[in-house]
């Protein structure tokens, strides 16, 4: 893989350069599409999910990564900020789910504290897992830890075949991912009865939209069972966001204009009404608050509520206006896209 | 206009409705119904369409259905096999007409 944009000193490593490229795209401004759907300005409907991005450190350097994560990145959440996140959680009974992401979130030294504390507060916990992290010698006990705390694992597997998966995530990643799924399956994850949920995430290996979630889920289940003898609960389809390393790929491959037009042309008002930012808040590694992980990568902090976890105000956040831009077309195309897969059936 | 084929013309397909909106509407409805999930899945139908697009050598359809196949979850191995199916049928169709050639030869030959 090419390495992070930052390690390559790419201009796109800077959020303001990404915002400039997106604003200049030959599509109607996203806000116009929202207005046509009677959704402008976009408002939150509550705060049900707290997504915590603990930093950019990752053992992989996937070609489409919207975080620009990699082994070279050093931004990481400190224990102090993790404790502030848990204080915020305790103060907000409306939040039923803590969604921990990165980078590879498990590599952060506060990951297990966040899991244990969130569970002690009675909340559901999601680990956004890249699978290969489970095979690192330093993480030998990770799968057992996740199972013991009944953490729901949402894991990336862009395709059910090695060639496509490795093209996006790195040589040999598919095989390691299968080994990691086997490890989880051995603990009961994905068997449909243990209560240990393992969901996979499909995302297109290129500049096109995902298939219908139900159709590709059936295909994944059949192929993964028949060829690799592994199981999972649900498959989520996620659209590649035109930011960070995927934006770099789009520009380098000459697909940027057509992809943005494809997303804008597939704008679906029903998907727009259900975008995930309406009931979530995203915390960055330094404690700053965002409407979602994508706005976080574009340095767009929440606009109409205190923007640091230290001053977490669940009521103000639940009533906030969401900051949007042309990248949001990635959430509203076709059946829509969110951290929980497609938005409309 | 220096070329008969322009990639941008695919996006202008709907202009064909201007000459006869009613027929265009019927065609659109029929087309949508043909490609909807039925006894065959949308994904399988897109693969068939890709093969046919190659058989009729329509660059618009190849462009559209290469994308559609990816967006229905197919991969390049499956798509390549669909093109081979078109190729085999076209090749086979050519070759099987050789029997007609043989009939003519047989009739004329001593
Ligand atoms: S996509 Fe996920 S696994 Fe890949 S580099 Fe980014 S954070 Fe790491
Ligand atoms: S990119 Fe973020 S702010 Fe925009 S619609 Fe998607 S979730 Fe909401």
PDB file of N, CA and C in Angstrom, chain A residues 8-47:
ATOM      1  N   UNK A   8       3.191  10.809   2.928  1.00  0.00           N
ATOM      2  CA  UNK A   8       3.577  11.144   1.546  1.00  0.00           C
ATOM      3  C   UNK A   8       3.603  12.660   1.335  1.00  0.00           C
ATOM      4  N   UNK A   9       3.384  13.417   2.399  1.00  0.00           N
ATOM      5  CA  UNK A   9       3.310  14.890   2.320  1.00  0.00           C
ATOM      6  C   UNK A   9       2.333  15.344   1.234  1.00  0.00           C
ATOM      7  N   UNK A  10       1.212  14.611   1.136  1.00  0.00           N
ATOM      8  CA  UNK A  10       0.192  14.987   0.153  1.00  0.00           C
ATOM      9  C   UNK A  10      -0.574  16.223   0.628  1.00  0.00           C
ATOM     10  N   UNK A  11      -0.882  17.138  -0.277  1.00  0.00           N
ATOM     11  CA  UNK A  11      -1.696  18.293   0.120  1.00  0.00           C
ATOM     12  C   UNK A  11      -3.035  17.857   0.721  1.00  0.00           C
ATOM     13  N   UNK A  12      -3.546  16.695   0.276  1.00  0.00           N
ATOM     14  CA  UNK A  12      -4.849  16.224   0.774  1.00  0.00           C
ATOM     15  C   UNK A  12      -4.797  15.757   2.226  1.00  0.00           C
ATOM     16  N   UNK A  13      -3.588  15.678   2.800  1.00  0.00           N
ATOM     17  CA  UNK A  13      -3.499  15.335   4.223  1.00  0.00           C
ATOM     18  C   UNK A  13      -4.153  16.444   5.056  1.00  0.00           C
ATOM     19  N   UNK A  14      -4.237  17.648   4.497  1.00  0.00           N
ATOM     20  CA  UNK A  14      -4.836  18.776   5.215  1.00  0.00           C
ATOM     21  C   UNK A  14      -6.338  18.811   4.973  1.00  0.00           C
ATOM     22  N   UNK A  15      -7.102  18.924   6.066  1.00  0.00           N
ATOM     23  CA  UNK A  15      -8.561  18.927   5.959  1.00  0.00           C
ATOM     24  C   UNK A  15      -9.052  20.092   5.104  1.00  0.00           C
ATOM     25  N   UNK A  16      -8.407  21.246   5.217  1.00  0.00           N
ATOM     26  CA  UNK A  16      -8.926  22.401   4.455  1.00  0.00           C
ATOM     27  C   UNK A  16      -8.754  22.198   2.948  1.00  0.00           C
ATOM     28  N   UNK A  17      -7.715  21.460   2.551  1.00  0.00           N
ATOM     29  CA  UNK A  17      -7.550  21.178   1.118  1.00  0.00           C
ATOM     30  C   UNK A  17      -8.662  20.220   0.648  1.00  0.00           C
ATOM     31  N   UNK A  18      -9.000  19.245   1.481  1.00  0.00           N
ATOM     32  CA  UNK A  18     -10.106  18.341   1.118  1.00  0.00           C
ATOM     33  C   UNK A  18     -11.414  19.119   1.002  1.00  0.00           C
ATOM     34  N   UNK A  19     -11.634  20.012   1.945  1.00  0.00           N
ATOM     35  CA  UNK A  19     -12.879  20.799   1.908  1.00  0.00           C
ATOM     36  C   UNK A  19     -12.919  21.673   0.652  1.00  0.00           C
ATOM     37  N   UNK A  20     -11.753  22.199   0.279  1.00  0.00           N
ATOM     38  CA  UNK A  20     -11.698  23.047  -0.917  1.00  0.00           C
ATOM     39  C   UNK A  20     -12.067  22.221  -2.167  1.00  0.00           C
ATOM     40  N   UNK A  21     -11.481  21.019  -2.280  1.00  0.00           N
ATOM     41  CA  UNK A  21     -11.760  20.160  -3.441  1.00  0.00           C
ATOM     42  C   UNK A  21     -13.252  19.808  -3.491  1.00  0.00           C
ATOM     43  N   UNK A  22     -13.815  19.470  -2.332  1.00  0.00           N
ATOM     44  CA  UNK A  22     -15.222  19.066  -2.292  1.00  0.00           C
ATOM     45  C   UNK A  22     -16.151  20.229  -2.638  1.00  0.00           C
ATOM     46  N   UNK A  23     -15.803  21.412  -2.136  1.00  0.00           N
ATOM     47  CA  UNK A  23     -16.660  22.577  -2.403  1.00  0.00           C
ATOM     48  C   UNK A  23     -16.629  22.940  -3.885  1.00  0.00           C
ATOM     49  N   UNK A  24     -15.509  22.624  -4.547  1.00  0.00           N
ATOM     50  CA  UNK A  24     -15.365  22.991  -5.958  1.00  0.00           C
ATOM     51  C   UNK A  24     -15.957  21.938  -6.899  1.00  0.00           C
ATOM     52  N   UNK A  25     -16.468  20.831  -6.359  1.00  0.00           N
ATOM     53  CA  UNK A  25     -16.987  19.740  -7.209  1.00  0.00           C
ATOM     54  C   UNK A  25     -18.168  20.233  -8.047  1.00  0.00           C
ATOM     55  N   UNK A  26     -18.252  19.692  -9.259  1.00  0.00           N
ATOM     56  CA  UNK A  26     -19.308  20.121 -10.195  1.00  0.00           C
ATOM     57  C   UNK A  26     -20.629  19.419  -9.891  1.00  0.00           C
ATOM     58  N   UNK A  27     -21.150  19.656  -8.693  1.00  0.00           N
ATOM     59  CA  UNK A  27     -22.451  19.102  -8.286  1.00  0.00           C
ATOM     60  C   UNK A  27     -23.225  20.228  -7.603  1.00  0.00           C
ATOM     61  N   UNK A  28     -24.555  20.128  -7.575  1.00  0.00           N
ATOM     62  CA  UNK A  28     -25.306  21.145  -6.829  1.00  0.00           C
ATOM     63  C   UNK A  28     -24.889  21.073  -5.359  1.00  0.00           C
ATOM     64  N   UNK A  29     -24.779  22.214  -4.677  1.00  0.00           N
ATOM     65  CA  UNK A  29     -24.395  22.157  -3.258  1.00  0.00           C
ATOM     66  C   UNK A  29     -25.328  21.213  -2.502  1.00  0.00           C
ATOM     67  N   UNK A  30     -24.754  20.418  -1.592  1.00  0.00           N
ATOM     68  CA  UNK A  30     -25.554  19.439  -0.849  1.00  0.00           C
ATOM     69  C   UNK A  30     -26.753  20.096  -0.165  1.00  0.00           C
ATOM     70  N   UNK A  31     -26.543  21.320   0.278  1.00  0.00           N
ATOM     71  CA  UNK A  31     -27.603  22.022   1.010  1.00  0.00           C
ATOM     72  C   UNK A  31     -28.820  22.278   0.095  1.00  0.00           C
ATOM     73  N   UNK A  32     -28.584  22.432  -1.204  1.00  0.00           N
ATOM     74  CA  UNK A  32     -29.700  22.597  -2.147  1.00  0.00           C
ATOM     75  C   UNK A  32     -30.535  21.315  -2.197  1.00  0.00           C
ATOM     76  N   UNK A  33     -29.834  20.181  -2.259  1.00  0.00           N
ATOM     77  CA  UNK A  33     -30.546  18.898  -2.288  1.00  0.00           C
ATOM     78  C   UNK A  33     -31.335  18.722  -0.996  1.00  0.00           C
ATOM     79  N   UNK A  34     -30.713  19.104   0.134  1.00  0.00           N
ATOM     80  CA  UNK A  34     -31.419  19.000   1.424  1.00  0.00           C
ATOM     81  C   UNK A  34     -32.667  19.880   1.428  1.00  0.00           C
ATOM     82  N   UNK A  35     -32.505  21.103   0.892  1.00  0.00           N
ATOM     83  CA  UNK A  35     -33.639  22.036   0.878  1.00  0.00           C
ATOM     84  C   UNK A  35     -34.767  21.473   0.018  1.00  0.00           C
ATOM     85  N   UNK A  36     -34.420  20.887  -1.119  1.00  0.00           N
ATOM     86  CA  UNK A  36     -35.446  20.283  -1.981  1.00  0.00           C
ATOM     87  C   UNK A  36     -36.192  19.160  -1.266  1.00  0.00           C
ATOM     88  N   UNK A  37     -35.495  18.531  -0.331  1.00  0.00           N
ATOM     89  CA  UNK A  37     -36.126  17.432   0.422  1.00  0.00           C
ATOM     90  C   UNK A  37     -36.747  17.938   1.729  1.00  0.00           C
ATOM     91  N   UNK A  38     -36.816  19.270   1.873  1.00  0.00           N
ATOM     92  CA  UNK A  38     -37.374  19.887   3.093  1.00  0.00           C
ATOM     93  C   UNK A  38     -36.597  19.508   4.345  1.00  0.00           C
ATOM     94  N   UNK A  39     -35.310  19.364   4.217  1.00  0.00           N
ATOM     95  CA  UNK A  39     -34.504  18.943   5.377  1.00  0.00           C
ATOM     96  C   UNK A  39     -33.446  19.971   5.755  1.00  0.00           C
ATOM     97  N   UNK A  40     -33.498  21.136   5.133  1.00  0.00           N
ATOM     98  CA  UNK A  40     -32.466  22.127   5.407  1.00  0.00           C
ATOM     99  C   UNK A  40     -32.981  23.188   6.365  1.00  0.00           C
ATOM    100  N   UNK A  41     -32.223  23.533   7.406  1.00  0.00           N
ATOM    101  CA  UNK A  41     -30.951  22.937   7.810  1.00  0.00           C
ATOM    102  C   UNK A  41     -31.174  21.587   8.496  1.00  0.00           C
ATOM    103  N   UNK A  42     -30.197  20.723   8.351  1.00  0.00           N
ATOM    104  CA  UNK A  42     -30.322  19.384   8.928  1.00  0.00           C
ATOM    105  C   UNK A  42     -30.178  19.476  10.452  1.00  0.00           C
ATOM    106  N   UNK A  43     -31.132  18.882  11.157  1.00  0.00           N
ATOM    107  CA  UNK A  43     -31.092  18.971  12.620  1.00  0.00           C
ATOM    108  C   UNK A  43     -30.991  17.590  13.254  1.00  0.00           C
ATOM    109  N   UNK A  44     -30.348  17.560  14.416  1.00  0.00           N
ATOM    110  CA  UNK A  44     -30.281  16.313  15.180  1.00  0.00           C
ATOM    111  C   UNK A  44     -31.666  16.002  15.735  1.00  0.00           C
ATOM    112  N   UNK A  45     -31.911  14.714  15.964  1.00  0.00           N
ATOM    113  CA  UNK A  45     -33.188  14.316  16.543  1.00  0.00           C
ATOM    114  C   UNK A  45     -32.996  13.792  17.968  1.00  0.00           C
ATOM    115  N   UNK A  46     -31.729  13.676  18.391  1.00  0.00           N
ATOM    116  CA  UNK A  46     -31.418  13.177  19.732  1.00  0.00           C
ATOM    117  C   UNK A  46     -29.960  12.776  19.778  1.00  0.00           C
ATOM    118  N   UNK A  47     -29.554  12.178  20.878  1.00  0.00           N
ATOM    119  CA  UNK A  47     -28.197  11.602  20.944  1.00  0.00           C
ATOM    120  C   UNK A  47     -28.329  10.207  21.527  1.00  0.00           C
TER     121      UNK A  47
END
